[in-house]
Backbone as JSON Lines, residues from 0, in Angstrom:
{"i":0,"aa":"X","n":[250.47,194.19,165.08],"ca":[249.66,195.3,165.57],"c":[248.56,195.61,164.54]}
{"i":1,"aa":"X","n":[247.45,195.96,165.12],"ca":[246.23,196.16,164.09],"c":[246.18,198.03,164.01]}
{"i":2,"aa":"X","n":[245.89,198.4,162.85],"ca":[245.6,199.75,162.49],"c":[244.01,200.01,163.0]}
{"i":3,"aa":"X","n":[243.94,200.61,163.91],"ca":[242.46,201.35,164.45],"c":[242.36,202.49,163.79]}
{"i":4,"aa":"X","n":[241.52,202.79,163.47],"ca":[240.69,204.5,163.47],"c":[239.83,204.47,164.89]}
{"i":5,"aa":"X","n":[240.51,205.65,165.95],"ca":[239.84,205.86,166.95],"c":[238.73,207.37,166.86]}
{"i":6,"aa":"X","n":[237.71,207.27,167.47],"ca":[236.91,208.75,167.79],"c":[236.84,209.07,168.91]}
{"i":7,"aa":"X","n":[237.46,209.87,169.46],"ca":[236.96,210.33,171.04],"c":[235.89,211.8,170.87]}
{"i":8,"aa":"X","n":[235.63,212.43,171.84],"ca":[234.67,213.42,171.56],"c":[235.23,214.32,173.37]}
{"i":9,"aa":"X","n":[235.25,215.51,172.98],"ca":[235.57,216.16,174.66],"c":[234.37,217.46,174.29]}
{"i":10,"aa":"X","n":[233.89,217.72,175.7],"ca":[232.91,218.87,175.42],"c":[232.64,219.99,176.58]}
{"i":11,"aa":"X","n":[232.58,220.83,176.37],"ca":[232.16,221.72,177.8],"c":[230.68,222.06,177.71]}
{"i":12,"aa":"X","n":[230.8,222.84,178.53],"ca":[229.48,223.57,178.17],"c":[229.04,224.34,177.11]}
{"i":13,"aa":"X","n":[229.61,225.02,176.41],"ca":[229.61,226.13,175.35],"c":[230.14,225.12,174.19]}
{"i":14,"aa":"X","n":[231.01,224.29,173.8],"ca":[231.26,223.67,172.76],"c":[232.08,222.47,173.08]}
{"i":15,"aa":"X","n":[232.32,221.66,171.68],"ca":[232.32,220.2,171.64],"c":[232.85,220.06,170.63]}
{"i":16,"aa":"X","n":[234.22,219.07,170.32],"ca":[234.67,218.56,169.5],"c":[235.02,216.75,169.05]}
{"i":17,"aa":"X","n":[234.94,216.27,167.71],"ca":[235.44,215.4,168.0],"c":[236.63,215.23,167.41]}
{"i":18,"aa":"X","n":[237.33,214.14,167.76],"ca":[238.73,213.86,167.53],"c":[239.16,212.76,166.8]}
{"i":19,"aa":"X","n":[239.86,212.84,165.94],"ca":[240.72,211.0,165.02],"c":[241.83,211.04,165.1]}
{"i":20,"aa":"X","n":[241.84,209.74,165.09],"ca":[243.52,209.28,165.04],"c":[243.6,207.6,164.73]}
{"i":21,"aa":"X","n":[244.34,207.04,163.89],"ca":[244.58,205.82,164.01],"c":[245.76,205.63,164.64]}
{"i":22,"aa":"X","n":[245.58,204.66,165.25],"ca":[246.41,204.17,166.53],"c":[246.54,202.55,166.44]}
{"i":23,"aa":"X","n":[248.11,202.37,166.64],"ca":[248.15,200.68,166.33],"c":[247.78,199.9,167.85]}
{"i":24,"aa":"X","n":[247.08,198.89,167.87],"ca":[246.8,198.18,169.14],"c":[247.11,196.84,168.71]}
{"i":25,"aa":"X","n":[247.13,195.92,170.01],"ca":[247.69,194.58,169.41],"c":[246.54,193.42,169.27]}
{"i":26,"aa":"X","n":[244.98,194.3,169.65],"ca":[243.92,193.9,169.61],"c":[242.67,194.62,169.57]}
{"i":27,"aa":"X","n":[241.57,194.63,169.29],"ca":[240.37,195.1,168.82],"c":[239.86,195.57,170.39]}
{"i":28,"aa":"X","n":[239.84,196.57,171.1],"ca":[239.04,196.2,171.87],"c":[237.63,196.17,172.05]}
{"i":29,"aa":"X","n":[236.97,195.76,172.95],"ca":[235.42,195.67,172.4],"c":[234.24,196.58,173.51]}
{"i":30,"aa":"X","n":[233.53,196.47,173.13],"ca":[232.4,197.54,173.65],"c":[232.3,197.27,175.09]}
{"i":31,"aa":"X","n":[232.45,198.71,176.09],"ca":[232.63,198.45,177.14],"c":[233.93,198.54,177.83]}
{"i":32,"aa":"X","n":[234.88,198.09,177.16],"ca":[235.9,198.31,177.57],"c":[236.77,199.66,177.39]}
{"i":33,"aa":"X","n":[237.88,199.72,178.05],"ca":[238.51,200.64,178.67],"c":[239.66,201.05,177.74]}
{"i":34,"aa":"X","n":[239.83,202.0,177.03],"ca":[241.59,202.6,175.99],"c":[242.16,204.08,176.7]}
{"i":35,"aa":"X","n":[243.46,204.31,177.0],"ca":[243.97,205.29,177.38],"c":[244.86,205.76,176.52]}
{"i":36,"aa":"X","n":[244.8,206.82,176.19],"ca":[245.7,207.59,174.91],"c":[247.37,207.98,175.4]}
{"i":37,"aa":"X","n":[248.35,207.85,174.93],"ca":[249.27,208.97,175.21],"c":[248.91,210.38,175.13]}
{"i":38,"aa":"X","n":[249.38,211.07,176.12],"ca":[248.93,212.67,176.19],"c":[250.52,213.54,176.68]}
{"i":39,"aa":"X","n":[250.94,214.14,176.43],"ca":[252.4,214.6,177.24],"c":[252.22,216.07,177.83]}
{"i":40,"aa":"X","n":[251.2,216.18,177.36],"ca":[250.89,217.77,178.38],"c":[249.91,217.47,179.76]}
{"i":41,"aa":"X","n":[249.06,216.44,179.66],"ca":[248.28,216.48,180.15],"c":[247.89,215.16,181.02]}
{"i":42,"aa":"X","n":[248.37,214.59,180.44],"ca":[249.17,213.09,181.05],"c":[247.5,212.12,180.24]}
{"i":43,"aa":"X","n":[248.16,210.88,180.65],"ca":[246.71,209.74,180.43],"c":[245.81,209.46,181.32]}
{"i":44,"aa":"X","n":[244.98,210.27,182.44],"ca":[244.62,210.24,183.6],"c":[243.48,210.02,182.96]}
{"i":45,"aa":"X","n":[242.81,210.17,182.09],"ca":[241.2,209.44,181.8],"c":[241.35,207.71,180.83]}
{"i":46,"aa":"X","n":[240.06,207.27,181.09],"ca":[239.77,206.28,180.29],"c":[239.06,206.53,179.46]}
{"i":47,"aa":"X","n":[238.93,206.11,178.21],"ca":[238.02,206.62,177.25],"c":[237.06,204.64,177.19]}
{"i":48,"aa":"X","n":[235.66,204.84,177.24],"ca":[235.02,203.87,177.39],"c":[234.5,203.69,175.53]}
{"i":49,"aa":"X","n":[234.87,202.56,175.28],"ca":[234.37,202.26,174.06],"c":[233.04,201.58,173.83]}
{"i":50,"aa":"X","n":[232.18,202.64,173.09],"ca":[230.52,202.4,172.47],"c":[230.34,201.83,171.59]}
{"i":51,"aa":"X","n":[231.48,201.44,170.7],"ca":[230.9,201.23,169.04],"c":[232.09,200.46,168.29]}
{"i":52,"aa":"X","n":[231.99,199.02,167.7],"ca":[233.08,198.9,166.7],"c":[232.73,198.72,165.54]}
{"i":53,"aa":"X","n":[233.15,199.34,164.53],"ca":[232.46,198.87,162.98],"c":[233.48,198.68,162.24]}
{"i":54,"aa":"X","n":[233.45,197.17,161.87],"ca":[235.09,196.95,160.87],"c":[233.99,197.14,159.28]}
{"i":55,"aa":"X","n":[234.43,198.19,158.73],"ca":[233.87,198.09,157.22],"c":[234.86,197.28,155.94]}
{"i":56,"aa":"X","n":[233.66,197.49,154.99],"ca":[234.32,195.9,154.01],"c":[235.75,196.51,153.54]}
{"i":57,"aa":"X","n":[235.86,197.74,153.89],"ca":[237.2,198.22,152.73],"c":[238.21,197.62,153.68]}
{"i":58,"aa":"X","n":[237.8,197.01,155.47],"ca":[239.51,196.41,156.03],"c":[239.48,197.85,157.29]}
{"i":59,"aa":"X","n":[238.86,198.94,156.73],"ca":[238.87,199.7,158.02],"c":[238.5,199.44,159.46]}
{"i":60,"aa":"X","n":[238.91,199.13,160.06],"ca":[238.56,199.43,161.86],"c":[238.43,200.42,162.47]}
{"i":61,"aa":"X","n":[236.61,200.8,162.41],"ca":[236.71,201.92,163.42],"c":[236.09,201.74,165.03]}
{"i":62,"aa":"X","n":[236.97,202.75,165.88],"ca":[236.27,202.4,167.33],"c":[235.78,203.62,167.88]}
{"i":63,"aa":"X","n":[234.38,203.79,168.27],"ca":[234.06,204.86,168.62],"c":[234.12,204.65,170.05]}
{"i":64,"aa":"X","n":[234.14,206.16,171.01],"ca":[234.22,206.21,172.56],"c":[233.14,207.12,172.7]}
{"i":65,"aa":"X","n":[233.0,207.02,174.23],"ca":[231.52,207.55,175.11],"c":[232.2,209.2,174.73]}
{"i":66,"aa":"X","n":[231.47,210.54,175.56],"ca":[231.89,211.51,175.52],"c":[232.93,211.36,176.79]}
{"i":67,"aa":"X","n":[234.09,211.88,176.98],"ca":[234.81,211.64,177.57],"c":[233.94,211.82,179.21]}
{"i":68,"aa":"X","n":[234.31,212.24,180.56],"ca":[234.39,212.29,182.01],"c":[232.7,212.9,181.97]}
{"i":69,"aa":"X","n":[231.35,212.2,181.17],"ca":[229.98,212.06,181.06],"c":[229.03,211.6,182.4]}
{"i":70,"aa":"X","n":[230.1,212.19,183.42],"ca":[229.0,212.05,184.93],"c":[227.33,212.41,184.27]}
{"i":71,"aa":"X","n":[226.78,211.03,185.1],"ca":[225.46,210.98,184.85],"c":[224.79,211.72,183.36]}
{"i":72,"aa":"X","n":[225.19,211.63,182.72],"ca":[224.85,212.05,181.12],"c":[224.61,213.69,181.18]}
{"i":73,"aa":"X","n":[225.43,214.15,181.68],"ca":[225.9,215.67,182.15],"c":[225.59,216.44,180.28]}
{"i":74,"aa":"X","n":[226.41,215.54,179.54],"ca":[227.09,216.32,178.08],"c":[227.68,217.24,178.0]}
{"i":75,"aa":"X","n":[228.56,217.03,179.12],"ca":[230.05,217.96,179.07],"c":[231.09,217.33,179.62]}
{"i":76,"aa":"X","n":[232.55,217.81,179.22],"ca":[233.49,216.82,180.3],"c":[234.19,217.98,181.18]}
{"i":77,"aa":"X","n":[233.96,219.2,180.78],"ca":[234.41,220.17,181.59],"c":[233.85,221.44,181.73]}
{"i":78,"aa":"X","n":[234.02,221.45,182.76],"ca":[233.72,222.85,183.84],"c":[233.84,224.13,183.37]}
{"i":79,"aa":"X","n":[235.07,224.12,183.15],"ca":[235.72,225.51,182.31],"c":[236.05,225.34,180.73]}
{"i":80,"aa":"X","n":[235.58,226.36,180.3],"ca":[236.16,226.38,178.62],"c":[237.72,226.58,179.12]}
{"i":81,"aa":"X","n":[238.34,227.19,179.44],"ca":[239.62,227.16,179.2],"c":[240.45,225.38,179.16]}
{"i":82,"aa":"X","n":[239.75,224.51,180.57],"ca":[240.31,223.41,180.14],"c":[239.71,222.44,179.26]}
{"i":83,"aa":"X","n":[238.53,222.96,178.75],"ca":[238.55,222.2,177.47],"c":[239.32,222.31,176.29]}
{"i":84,"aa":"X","n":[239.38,224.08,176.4],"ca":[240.41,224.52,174.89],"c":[241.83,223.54,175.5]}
{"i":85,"aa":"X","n":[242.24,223.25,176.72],"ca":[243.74,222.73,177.12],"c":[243.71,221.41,176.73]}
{"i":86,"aa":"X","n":[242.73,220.91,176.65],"ca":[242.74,218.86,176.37],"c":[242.58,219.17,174.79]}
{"i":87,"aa":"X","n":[241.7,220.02,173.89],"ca":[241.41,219.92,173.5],"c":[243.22,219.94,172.72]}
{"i":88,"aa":"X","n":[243.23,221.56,172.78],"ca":[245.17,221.12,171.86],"c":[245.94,220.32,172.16]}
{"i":89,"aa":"X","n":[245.99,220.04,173.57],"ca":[247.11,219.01,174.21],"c":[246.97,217.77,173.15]}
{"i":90,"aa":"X","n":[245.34,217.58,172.52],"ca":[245.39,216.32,171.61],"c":[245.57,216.48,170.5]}
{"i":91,"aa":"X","n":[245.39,217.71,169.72],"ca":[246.25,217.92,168.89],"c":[247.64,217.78,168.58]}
{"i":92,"aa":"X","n":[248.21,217.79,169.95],"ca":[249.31,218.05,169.73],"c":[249.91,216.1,169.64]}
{"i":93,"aa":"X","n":[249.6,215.94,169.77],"ca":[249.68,214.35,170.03],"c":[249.15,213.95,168.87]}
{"i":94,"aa":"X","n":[248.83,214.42,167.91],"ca":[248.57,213.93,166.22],"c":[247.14,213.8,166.02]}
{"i":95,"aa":"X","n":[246.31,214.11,166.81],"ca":[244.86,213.64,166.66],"c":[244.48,215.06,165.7]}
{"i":96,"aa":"X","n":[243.21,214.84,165.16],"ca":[243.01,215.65,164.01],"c":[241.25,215.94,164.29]}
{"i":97,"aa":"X","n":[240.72,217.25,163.87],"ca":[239.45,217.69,164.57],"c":[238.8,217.9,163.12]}
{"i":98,"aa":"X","n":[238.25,216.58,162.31],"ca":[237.69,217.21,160.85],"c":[236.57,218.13,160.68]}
{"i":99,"aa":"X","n":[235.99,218.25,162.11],"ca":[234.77,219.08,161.9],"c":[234.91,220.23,162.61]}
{"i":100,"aa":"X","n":[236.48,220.66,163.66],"ca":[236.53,221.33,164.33],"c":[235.11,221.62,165.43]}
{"i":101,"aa":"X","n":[235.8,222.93,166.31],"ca":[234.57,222.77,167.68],"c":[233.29,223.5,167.21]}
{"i":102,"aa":"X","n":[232.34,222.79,167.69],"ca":[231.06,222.99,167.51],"c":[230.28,223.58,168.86]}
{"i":103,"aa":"X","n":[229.0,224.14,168.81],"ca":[228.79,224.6,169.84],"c":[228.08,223.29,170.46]}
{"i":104,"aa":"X","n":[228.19,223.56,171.7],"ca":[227.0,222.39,172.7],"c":[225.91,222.29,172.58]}
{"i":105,"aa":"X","n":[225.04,222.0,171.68],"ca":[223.43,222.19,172.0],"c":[222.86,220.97,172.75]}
{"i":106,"aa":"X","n":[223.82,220.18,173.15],"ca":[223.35,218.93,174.41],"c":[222.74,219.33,175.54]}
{"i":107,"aa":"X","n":[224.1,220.27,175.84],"ca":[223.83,220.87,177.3],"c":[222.61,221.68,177.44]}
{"i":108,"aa":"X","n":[222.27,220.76,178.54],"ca":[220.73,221.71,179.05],"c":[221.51,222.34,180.13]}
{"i":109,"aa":"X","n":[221.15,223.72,180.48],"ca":[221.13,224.79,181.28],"c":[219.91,224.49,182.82]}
């Protein structure tokens, strides 16, 4: 199994976080393609689409993902702040870690 460093990113309208976690896979996947997380509150019902791989010289593997459910480059994945604050801990709770904590949206155009 290979050690990843993953980034996902979830956002509403009002704010936006991103997320880490290394996660063992039994292969690299590559740009374009498709990773689904364990979730136990909230289940694995999204795909997270991968944008970016950068293996740096120190041996690190990192894989970055799109903003999560990014209908037509919206820059939000949800409707309501409340279910963003709900994905947002549900992935906490699942070991993922928020180093910059939530930020506000200044994507979203109004």
């Amino acid at each position: 199994m290979i050690e990843i460093e993953f980034s996902i990113y979830l956002a509403s309208k009002k704010n936006w976080v991103h997320l880490v976690k290394n996660v063992h896979l039994p292969v690299v996947p590559r740009v374009g393609e498709f990773v689904k997380f364990n979730n136990r509150i909230v289940g694995d019902y999204f795909s997270w689409t991968v944008n970016q791989v950068t293996y740096r010289e120190s041996g690190v593997i990192e894989v970055t993902t799109e903003l999560l459910d990014n209908t037509n480059n919206r820059m939000y994945s949800f409707e309501e702040q409340d279910e963003f604050l709900e994905y947002y801990h549900s992935y906490l709770n699942e070991g993922w870690v928020s180093p910059h904590g939530i930020k506000a949206n200044k994507q979203y155009q109004r």
